Coordinates of C-alpha atoms and ligand atoms in Angstrom, one line a residue:
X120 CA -107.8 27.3 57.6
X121 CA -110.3 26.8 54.9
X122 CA -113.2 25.4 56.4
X123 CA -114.7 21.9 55.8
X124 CA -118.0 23.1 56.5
X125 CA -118.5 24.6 53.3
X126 CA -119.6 21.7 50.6
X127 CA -122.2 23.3 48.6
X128 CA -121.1 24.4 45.2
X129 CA -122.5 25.7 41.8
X130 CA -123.3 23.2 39.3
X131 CA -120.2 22.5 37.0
X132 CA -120.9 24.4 33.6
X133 CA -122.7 27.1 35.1
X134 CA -121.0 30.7 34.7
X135 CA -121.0 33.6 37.6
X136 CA -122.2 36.5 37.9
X137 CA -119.1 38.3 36.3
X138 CA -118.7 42.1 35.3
X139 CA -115.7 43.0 33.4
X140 CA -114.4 45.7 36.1
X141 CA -111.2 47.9 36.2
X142 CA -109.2 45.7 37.9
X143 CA -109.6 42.9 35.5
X144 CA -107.9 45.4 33.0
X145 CA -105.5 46.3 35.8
X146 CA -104.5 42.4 35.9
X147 CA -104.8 42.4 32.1
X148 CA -101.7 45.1 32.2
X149 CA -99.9 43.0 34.2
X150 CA -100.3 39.9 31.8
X151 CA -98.8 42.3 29.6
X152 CA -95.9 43.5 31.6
X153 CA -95.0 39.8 32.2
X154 CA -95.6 38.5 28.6
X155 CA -93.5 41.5 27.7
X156 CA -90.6 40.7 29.5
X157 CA -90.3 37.4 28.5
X158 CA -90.5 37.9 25.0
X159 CA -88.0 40.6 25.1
X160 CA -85.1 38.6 27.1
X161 CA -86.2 36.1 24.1
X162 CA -85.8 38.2 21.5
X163 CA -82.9 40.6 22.6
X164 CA -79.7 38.4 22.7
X165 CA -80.0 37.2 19.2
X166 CA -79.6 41.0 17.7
X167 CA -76.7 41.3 20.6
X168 CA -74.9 39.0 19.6
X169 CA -74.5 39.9 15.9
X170 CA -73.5 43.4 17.2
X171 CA -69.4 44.0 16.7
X172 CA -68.9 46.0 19.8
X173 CA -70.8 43.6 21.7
X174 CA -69.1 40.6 20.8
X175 CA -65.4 42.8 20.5
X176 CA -65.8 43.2 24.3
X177 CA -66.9 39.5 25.2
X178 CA -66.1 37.1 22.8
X179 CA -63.4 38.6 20.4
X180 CA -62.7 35.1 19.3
X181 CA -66.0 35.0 17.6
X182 CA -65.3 38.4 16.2
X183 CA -62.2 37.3 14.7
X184 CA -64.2 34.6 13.1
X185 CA -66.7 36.3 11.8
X186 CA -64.9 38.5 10.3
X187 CA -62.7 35.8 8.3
X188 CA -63.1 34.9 5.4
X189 CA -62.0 31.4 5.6
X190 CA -64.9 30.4 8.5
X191 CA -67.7 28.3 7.0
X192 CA -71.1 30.4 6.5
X193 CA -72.6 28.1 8.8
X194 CA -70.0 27.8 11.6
X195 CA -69.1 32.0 12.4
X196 CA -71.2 31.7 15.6
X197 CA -70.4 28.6 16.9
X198 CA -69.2 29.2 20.5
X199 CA -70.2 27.6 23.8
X200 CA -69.9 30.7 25.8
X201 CA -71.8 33.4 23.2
X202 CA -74.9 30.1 23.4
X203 CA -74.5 30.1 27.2
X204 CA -75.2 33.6 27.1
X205 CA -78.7 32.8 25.4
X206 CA -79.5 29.9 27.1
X207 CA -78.0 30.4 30.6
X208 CA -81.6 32.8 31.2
X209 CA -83.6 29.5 30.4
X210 CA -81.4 27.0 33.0
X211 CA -81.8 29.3 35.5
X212 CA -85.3 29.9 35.1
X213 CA -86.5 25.7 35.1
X214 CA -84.7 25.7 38.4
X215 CA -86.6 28.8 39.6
X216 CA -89.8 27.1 38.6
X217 CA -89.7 25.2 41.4
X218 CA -88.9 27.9 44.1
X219 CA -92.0 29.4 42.3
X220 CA -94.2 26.8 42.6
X221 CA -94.1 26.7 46.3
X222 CA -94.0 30.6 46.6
X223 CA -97.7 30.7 44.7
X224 CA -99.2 28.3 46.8
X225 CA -97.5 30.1 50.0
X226 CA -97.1 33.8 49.6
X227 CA -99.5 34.2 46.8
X228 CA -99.5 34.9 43.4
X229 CA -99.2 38.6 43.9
X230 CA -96.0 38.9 46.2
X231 CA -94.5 35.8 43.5
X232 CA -95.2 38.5 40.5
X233 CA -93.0 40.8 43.1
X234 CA -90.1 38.8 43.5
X235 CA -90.1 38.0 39.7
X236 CA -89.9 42.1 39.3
X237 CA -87.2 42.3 41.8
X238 CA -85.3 39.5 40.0
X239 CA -85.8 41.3 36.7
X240 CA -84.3 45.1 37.5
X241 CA -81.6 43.6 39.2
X242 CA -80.5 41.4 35.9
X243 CA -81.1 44.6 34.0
X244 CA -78.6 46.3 36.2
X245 CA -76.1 43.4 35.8
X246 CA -76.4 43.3 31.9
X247 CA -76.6 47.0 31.4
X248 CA -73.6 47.8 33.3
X249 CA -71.6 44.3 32.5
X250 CA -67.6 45.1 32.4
X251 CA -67.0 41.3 31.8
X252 CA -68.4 38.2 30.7
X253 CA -69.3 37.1 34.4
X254 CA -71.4 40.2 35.1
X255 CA -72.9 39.4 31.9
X256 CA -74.4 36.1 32.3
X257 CA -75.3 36.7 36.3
X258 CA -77.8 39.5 35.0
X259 CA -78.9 36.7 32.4
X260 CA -79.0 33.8 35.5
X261 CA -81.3 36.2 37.3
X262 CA -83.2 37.8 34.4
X263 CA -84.1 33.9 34.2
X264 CA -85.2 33.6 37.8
X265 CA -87.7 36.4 36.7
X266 CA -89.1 34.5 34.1
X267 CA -89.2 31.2 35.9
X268 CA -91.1 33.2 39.0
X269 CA -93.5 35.2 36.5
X270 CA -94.3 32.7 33.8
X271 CA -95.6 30.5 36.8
X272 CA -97.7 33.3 38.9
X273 CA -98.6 35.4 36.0
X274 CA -101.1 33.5 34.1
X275 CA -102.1 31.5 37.4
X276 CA -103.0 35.0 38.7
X277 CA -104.8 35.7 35.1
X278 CA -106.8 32.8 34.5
X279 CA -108.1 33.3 38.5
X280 CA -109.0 36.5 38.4
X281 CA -110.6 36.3 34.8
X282 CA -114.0 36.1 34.4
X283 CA -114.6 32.6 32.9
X284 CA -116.3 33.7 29.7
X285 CA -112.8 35.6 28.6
X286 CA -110.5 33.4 30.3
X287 CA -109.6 31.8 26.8
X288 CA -108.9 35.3 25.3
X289 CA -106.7 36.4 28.3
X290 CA -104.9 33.2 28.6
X291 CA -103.7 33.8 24.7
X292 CA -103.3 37.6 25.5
X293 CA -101.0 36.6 27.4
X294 CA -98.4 35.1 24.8
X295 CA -99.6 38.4 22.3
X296 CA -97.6 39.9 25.4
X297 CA -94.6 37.5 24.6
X298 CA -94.4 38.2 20.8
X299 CA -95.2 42.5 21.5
X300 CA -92.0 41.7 23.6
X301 CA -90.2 39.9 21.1
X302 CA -91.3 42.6 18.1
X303 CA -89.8 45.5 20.8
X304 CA -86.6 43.6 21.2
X305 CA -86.6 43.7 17.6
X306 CA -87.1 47.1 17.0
X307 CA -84.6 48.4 20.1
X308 CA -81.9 46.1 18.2
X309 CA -82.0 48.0 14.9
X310 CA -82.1 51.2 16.4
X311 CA -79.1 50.4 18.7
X312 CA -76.8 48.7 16.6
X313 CA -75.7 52.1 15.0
X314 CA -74.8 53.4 18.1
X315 CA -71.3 52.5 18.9
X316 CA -69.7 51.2 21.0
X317 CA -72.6 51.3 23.7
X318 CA -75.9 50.4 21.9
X319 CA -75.8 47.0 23.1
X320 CA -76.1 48.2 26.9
X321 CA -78.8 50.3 26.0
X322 CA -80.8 46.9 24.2
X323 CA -79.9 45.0 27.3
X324 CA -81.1 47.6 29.9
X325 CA -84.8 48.5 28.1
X326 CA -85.3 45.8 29.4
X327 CA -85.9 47.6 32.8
X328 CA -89.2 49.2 31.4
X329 CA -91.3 46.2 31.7
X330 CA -89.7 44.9 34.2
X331 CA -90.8 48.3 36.5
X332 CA -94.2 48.1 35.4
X333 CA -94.3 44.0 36.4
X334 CA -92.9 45.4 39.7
X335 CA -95.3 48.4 40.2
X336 CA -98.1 46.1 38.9
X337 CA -97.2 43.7 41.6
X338 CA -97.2 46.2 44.2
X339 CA -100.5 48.1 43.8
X340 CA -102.8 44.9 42.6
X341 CA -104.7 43.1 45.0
X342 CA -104.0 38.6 45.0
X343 CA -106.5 36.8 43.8
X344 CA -109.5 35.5 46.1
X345 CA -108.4 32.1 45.1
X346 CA -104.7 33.0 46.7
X347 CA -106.4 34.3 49.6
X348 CA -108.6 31.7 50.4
X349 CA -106.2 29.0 50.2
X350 CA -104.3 30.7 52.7
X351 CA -107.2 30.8 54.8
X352 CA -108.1 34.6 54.4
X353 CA -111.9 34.0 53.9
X354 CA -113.3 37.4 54.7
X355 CA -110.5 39.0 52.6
X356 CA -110.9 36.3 49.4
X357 CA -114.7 37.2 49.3
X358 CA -114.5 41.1 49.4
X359 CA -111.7 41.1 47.1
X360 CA -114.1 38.5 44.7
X361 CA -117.0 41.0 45.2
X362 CA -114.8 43.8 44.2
X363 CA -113.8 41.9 41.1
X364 CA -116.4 40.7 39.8
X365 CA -118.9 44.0 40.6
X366 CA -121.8 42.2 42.5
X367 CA -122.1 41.3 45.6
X368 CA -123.8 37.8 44.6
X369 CA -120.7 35.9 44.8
X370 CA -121.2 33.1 46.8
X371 CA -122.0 30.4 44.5
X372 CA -118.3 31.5 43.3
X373 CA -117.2 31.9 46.5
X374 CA -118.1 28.3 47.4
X375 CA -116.5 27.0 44.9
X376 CA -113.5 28.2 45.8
X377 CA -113.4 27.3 49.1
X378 CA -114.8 23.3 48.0
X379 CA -111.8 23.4 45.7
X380 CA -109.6 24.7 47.9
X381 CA -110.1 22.1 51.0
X382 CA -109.9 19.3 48.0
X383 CA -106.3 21.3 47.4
X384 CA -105.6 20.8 50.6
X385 CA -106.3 17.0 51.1
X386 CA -104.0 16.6 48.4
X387 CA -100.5 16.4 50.7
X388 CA -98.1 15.9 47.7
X389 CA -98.9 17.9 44.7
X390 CA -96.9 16.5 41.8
X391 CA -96.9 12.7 43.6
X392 CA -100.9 13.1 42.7
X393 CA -100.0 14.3 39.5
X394 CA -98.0 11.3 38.9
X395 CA -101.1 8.7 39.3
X396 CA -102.2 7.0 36.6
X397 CA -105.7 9.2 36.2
X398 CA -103.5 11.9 35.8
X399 CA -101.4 10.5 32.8
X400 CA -103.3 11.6 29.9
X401 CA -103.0 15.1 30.8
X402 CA -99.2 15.2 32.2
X403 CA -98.4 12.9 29.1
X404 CA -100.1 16.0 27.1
X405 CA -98.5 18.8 28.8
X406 CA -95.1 17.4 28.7
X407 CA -95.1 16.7 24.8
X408 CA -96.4 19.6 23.6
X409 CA -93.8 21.8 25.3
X410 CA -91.1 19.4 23.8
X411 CA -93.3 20.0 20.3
X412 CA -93.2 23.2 20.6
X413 CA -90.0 23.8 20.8
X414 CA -88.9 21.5 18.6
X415 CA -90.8 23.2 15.9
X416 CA -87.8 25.1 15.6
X417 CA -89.5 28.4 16.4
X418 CA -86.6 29.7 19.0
X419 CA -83.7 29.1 16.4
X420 CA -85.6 31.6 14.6
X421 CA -86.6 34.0 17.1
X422 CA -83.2 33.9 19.2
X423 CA -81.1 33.2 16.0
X424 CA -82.8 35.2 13.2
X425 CA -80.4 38.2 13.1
X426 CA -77.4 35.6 13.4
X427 CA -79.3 33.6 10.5
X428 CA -80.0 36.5 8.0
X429 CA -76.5 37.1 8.3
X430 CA -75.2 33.4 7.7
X431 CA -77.1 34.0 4.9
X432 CA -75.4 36.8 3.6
X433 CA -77.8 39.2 4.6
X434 CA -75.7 42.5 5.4
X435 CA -75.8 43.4 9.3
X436 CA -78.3 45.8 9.0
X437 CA -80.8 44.0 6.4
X438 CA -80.4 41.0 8.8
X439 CA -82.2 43.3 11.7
X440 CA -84.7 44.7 8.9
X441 CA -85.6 40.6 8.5
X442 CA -85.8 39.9 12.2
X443 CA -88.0 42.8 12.6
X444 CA -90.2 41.5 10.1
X445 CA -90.3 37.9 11.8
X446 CA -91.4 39.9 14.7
X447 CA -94.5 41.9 13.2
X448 CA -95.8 38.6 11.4
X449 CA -95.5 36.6 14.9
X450 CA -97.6 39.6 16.8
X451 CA -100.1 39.7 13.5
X452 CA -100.6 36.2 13.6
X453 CA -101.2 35.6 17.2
X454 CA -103.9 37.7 16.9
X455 CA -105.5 34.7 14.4
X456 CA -105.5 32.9 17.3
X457 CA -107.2 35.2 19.6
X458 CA -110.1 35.3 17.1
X459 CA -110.0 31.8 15.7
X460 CA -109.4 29.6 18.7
X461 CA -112.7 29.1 20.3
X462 CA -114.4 29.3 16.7
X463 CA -112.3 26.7 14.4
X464 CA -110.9 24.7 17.0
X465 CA -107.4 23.8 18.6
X466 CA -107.0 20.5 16.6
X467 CA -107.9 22.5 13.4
X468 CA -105.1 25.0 14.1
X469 CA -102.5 23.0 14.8
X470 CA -102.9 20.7 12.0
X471 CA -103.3 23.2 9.3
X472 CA -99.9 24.7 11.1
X473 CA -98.4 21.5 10.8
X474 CA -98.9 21.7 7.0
X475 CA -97.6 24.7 6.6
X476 CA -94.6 25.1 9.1
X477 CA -93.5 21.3 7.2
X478 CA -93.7 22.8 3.5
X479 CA -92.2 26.0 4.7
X480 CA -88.9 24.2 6.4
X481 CA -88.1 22.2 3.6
X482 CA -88.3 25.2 1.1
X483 CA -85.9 27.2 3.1
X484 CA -83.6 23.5 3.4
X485 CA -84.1 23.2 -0.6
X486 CA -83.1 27.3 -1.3
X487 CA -79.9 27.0 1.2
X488 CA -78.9 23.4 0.5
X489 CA -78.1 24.8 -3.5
X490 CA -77.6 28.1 -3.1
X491 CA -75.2 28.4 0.3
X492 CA -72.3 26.9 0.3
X493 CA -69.8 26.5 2.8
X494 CA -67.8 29.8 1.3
X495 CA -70.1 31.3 -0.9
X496 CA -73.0 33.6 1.0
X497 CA -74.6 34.9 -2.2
X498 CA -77.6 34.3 -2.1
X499 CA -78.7 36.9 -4.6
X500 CA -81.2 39.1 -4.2
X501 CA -84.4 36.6 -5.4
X502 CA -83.4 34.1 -3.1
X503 CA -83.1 35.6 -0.2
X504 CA -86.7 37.3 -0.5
X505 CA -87.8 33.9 -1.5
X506 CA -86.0 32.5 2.6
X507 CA -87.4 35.8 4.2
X508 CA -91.1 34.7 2.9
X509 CA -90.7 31.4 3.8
X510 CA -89.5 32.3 7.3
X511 CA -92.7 34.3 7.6
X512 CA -94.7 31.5 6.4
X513 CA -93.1 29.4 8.7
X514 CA -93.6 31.9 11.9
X515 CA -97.2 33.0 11.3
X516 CA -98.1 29.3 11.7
X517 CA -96.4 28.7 14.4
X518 CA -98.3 31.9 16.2
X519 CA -101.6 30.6 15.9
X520 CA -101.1 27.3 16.7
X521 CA -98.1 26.1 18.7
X522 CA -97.3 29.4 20.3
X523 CA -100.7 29.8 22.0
X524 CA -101.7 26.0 22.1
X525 CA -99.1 25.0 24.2
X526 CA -99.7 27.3 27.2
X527 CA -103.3 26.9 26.4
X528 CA -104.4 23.4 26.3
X529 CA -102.3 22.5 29.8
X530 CA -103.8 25.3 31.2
X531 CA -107.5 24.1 30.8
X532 CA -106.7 20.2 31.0
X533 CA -105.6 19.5 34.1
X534 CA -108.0 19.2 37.0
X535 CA -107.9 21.9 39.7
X536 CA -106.1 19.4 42.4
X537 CA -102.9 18.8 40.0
X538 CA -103.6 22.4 38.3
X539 CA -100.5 24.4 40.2
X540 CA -98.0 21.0 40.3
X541 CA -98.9 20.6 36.6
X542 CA -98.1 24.3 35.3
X543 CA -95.0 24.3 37.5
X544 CA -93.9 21.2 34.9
X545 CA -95.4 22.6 31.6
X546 CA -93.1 25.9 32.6
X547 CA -90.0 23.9 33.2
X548 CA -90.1 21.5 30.4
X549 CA -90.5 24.4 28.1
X550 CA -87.6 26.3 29.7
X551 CA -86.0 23.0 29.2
X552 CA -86.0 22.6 25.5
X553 CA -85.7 26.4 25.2
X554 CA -82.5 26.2 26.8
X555 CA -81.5 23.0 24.4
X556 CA -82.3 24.3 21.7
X557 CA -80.4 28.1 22.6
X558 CA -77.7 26.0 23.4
X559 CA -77.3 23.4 20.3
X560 CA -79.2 25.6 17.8
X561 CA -75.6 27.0 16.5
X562 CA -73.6 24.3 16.7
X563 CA -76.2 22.4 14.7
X564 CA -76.1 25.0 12.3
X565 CA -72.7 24.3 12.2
X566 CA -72.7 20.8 11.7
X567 CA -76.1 20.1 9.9
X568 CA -75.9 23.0 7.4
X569 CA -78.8 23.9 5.9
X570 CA -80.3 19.8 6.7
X571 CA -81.0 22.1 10.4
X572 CA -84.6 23.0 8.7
X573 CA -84.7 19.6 6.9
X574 CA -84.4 17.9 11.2
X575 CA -86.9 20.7 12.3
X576 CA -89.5 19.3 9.2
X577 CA -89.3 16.1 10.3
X578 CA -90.2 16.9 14.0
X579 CA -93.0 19.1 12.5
X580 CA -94.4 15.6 11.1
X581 CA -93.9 13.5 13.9
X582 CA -96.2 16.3 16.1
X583 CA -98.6 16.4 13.7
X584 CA -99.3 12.3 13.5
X585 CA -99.3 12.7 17.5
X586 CA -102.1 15.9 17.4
X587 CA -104.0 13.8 14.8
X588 CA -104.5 10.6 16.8
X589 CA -103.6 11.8 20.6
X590 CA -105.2 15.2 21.1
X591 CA -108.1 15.3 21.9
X592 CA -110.8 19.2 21.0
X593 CA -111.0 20.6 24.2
X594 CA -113.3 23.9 22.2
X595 CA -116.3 24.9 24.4
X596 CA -115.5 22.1 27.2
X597 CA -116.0 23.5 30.5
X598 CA -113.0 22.7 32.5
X599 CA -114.7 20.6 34.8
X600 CA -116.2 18.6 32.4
X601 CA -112.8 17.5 30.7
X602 CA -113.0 13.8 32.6
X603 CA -116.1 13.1 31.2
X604 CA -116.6 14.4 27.9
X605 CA -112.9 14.5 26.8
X606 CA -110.9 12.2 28.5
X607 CA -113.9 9.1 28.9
X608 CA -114.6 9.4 25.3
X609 CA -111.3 9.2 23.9
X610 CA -110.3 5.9 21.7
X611 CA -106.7 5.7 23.6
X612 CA -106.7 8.2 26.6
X613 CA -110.0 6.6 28.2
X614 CA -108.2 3.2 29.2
X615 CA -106.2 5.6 31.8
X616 CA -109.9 6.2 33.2
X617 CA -111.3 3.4 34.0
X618 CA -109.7 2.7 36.8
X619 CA -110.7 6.1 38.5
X620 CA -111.7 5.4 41.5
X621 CA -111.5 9.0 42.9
X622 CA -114.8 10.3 43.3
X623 CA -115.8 13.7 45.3
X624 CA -118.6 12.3 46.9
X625 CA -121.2 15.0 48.5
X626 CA -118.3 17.1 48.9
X627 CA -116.2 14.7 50.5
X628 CA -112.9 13.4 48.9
X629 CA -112.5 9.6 48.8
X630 CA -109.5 9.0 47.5
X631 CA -109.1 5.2 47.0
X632 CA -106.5 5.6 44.2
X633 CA -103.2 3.8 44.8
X634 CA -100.0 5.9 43.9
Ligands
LIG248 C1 -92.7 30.0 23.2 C2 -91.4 30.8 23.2 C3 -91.2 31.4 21.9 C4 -92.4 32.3 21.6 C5 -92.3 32.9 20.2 C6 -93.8 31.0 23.0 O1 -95.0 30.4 23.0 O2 -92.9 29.4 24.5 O3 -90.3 29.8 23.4 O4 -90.1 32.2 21.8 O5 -93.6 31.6 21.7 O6 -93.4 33.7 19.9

């Protein structure tokens, strides 16, 4: 058991002893390998699903409809089962959150990376091999458990083993990992749709490269001390800290962890304490800004784009040429983030975003609202480079603000006690709207026309007003300072603070707060 004994512990603010050594980069491939495969069960279905063999074999009906003339522009795709093949990866993976939550705290965050792996070749095999439509979407169903397991362990495991000075960085690595994955999807789709009839296995089972190296990662890196140490592995936790960190003065560190850790442990019900009222500001946060992000409309690109460009009268193969450009601009653009972040701000991002991403949509609703009619997909040549700029315009926003932002700022808001219950609900809510919007993203299409990018605008506005007057800068704050110097100075937020009467006092938790 963690021991009680052990109050003493480093000053808040002061940094550790930290060298970057090789197994940092070890766990900075495996950020990679997780980021990877998420991103590319994001971006693969959409070029599927535009491919003829593909849908020929599972959902002729669409086929058919495509392929008349008579179907509205906006309405060829829409069908419940080819959006449950999308979406069904994000349902399962909420669910999974859960399952993961416990597993982290439990097994680790290592042997939760595994079972994500595991999860992951065996929905590969499914997909690859599918013969029907069930096969199909129980690779999808367990390709989502993957995700739910890794998106919860993977940048848990991260941001504990990261040094704190590049904890920022890696945390925002991290979704460069989901947009190299999405770019790769991309990439596979254009190469494979001229291979008929099979090029849509080979898409769906690529998919088994980073989801062996998550595996293999999994197997050969060591759990974090934190992992350790919780479980009451002391000696273990502070040679493995020793090792990763390259000193063997770790025990201001080490103390740390342990103090948090027995404060972890007082703390019977996890998301009950994250439900108290000094908790609200942060959960109200966290919740939002996955519902923001998703309702910036950035998935009905990324899952939709090849589907889109060809609504639009792209040919099949110019459509594919678009989404790969949507793909490049997305990685180029995180990498603004990476650099700007710490420097301009997070409240500086997203609102320039929020300016851009809302002139942007309403472009794209102007140039389709007069040029595509329900029967008439020319677009001409002009216009359509005009909706492919604005699409860029609209996604490299997106990638340095809401993209990062929203696994970021939940990630370094929430104290340590409700840290784990609280990314177990930023992970599912996001899943959530994912799967909403996979699954209503056609249908809208369908029935909104081109007014789709005109509902996304609006959203886009509402978010902004709500980052303008409710988010607070959380630049350069330690995280154990957030209570004080964010949350106690804000004009709304602080009200929720007053009443905090649950103070660690001399290492001892007195917890007087009612639930
Ligand atoms: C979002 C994904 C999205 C991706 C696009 C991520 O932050 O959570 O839903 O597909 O960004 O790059």
């Amino acid at each position: 058991m963690p021991a009680g004994g052990f109050s003493v512990s480093a000053p808040s603010g002061v940094e550790f002893e930290a060298k970057i050594t090789p197994i940092v980069i070890i766990s900075c491939i495996m950020a990679a390998t997780g980021g990877l495969m998420f991103g590319y069960d994001v971006g693969i279905s959409g070029g599927v699903t535009s491919m003829d063999d593909f849908l020929g074999k599972f959902f002729p009906t669409v086929l058919k409809k495509k392929n008349e003339d008579k179907e509205s522009n906006y309405c060829k795709y829409d069908n419940q089962g080819l959006q449950l093949f999308t979406s069904s990866l994000y349902l399962a993976g909420l669910t999974a959150t859960f399952f993961a939550s416990y597993t982290t705290r439990r097994l680790g965050r290592r042997l939760t990376m595994l079972i994500a792996g595991v999860f992951f070749i065996v929905g590969v095999i499914f997909n690859g091999a599918a013969q029907n439509l069930a096969m199909l979407i129980v690779g999808r169903i367990l390709l989502g458990c993957g995700v739910g397991f890794a998106n919860q362990a993977v940048p848990l495991f991260l941001s504990e083993i990261a040094p704190t000075r590049i904890r920022g960085g890696l945390n925002i690595l991290f979704q460069l990992n989901v947009t190299i994955g999405i770019l790769f999807a991309n990439l596979v789709n254009y190469g494979t749709s001229k291979i008929t009839p099979w090029g849509w296995r080979l898409s769906l089972s690529l998919a088994g490269i980073p989801a062996v190296l998550l595996t293999l990662g999994a197997l050969f890196v060591t759990d974090t001390p934190n992992s350790l140490i919780e479980r009451g592995r002391l000696d273990e936790g502070k040679a493995v800290l020793k090792k990763i960190r390259g000193t063997d003065n770790v025990e201001p560190e080490f103390n740390e962890i342990v103090e948090a850790s027995r404060i972890a442990h007082e703390v019977k019900h996890p998301f009950r304490n994250l439900l108290q009222r000094r908790n609200r500001p942060q959960l109200v946060i966290a919740v939002l800004l996955q519902i923001f992000q998703q309702f910036t409309g950035i998935n009905a690109i990324m899952f939709y784009a090849p589907v889109l460009f060809n609504t639009l009268g792209f040919k099949n193969d110019a459509s594919l040429y678009s989404a790969v450009i949507t793909g490049a601009v997305n990685v180029l653009s995180t990498l603004v983030s990476v650099y700007s972040v710490d420097r301009v701000g997070r409240r500086m991002l997203l609102l320039e975003a929020g300016v851009q991403m809302f002139l942007s949509q309403v472009a794209i609703a102007v140039v389709l609202g007069i040029k595509v009619t329900d029967h008439s997909d020319d677009l001409g040549h002009g216009w359509a480079i005009m909706v492919v700029v604005m699409v860029c315009t609209f996604v490299s926003s997106f990638a340095w603000s809401w993209g990062p932002l929203g696994w970021l700022i939940p990630s370094e808001t929430f104290p340590l006690e409700t840290r784990s219950a609280g990314q177990s609900v930023t992970v599912c809510v996001n899943l959530l709207f994912t799967f909403v919007i996979a699954q209503a993203f056609l249908s809208m299409l369908c029935h909104l026309k081109y007014a789709i990018f005109v509902f996304f605008s609006a959203w886009v506005l509402v978010m902004s007003v709500f980052v303008l007057f409710f988010l607070p800068e959380t630049k350069n704050i330690p995280i154990e300072e957030m209570t004080e110097r964010v949350w106690k100075q804000h004009w709304f937020w602080k009200r929720y603070m007053e009443d905090d009467n649950h103070h660690i006092v001399n290492g001892k938790i007195n917890n007087g707060a009612s639930v």
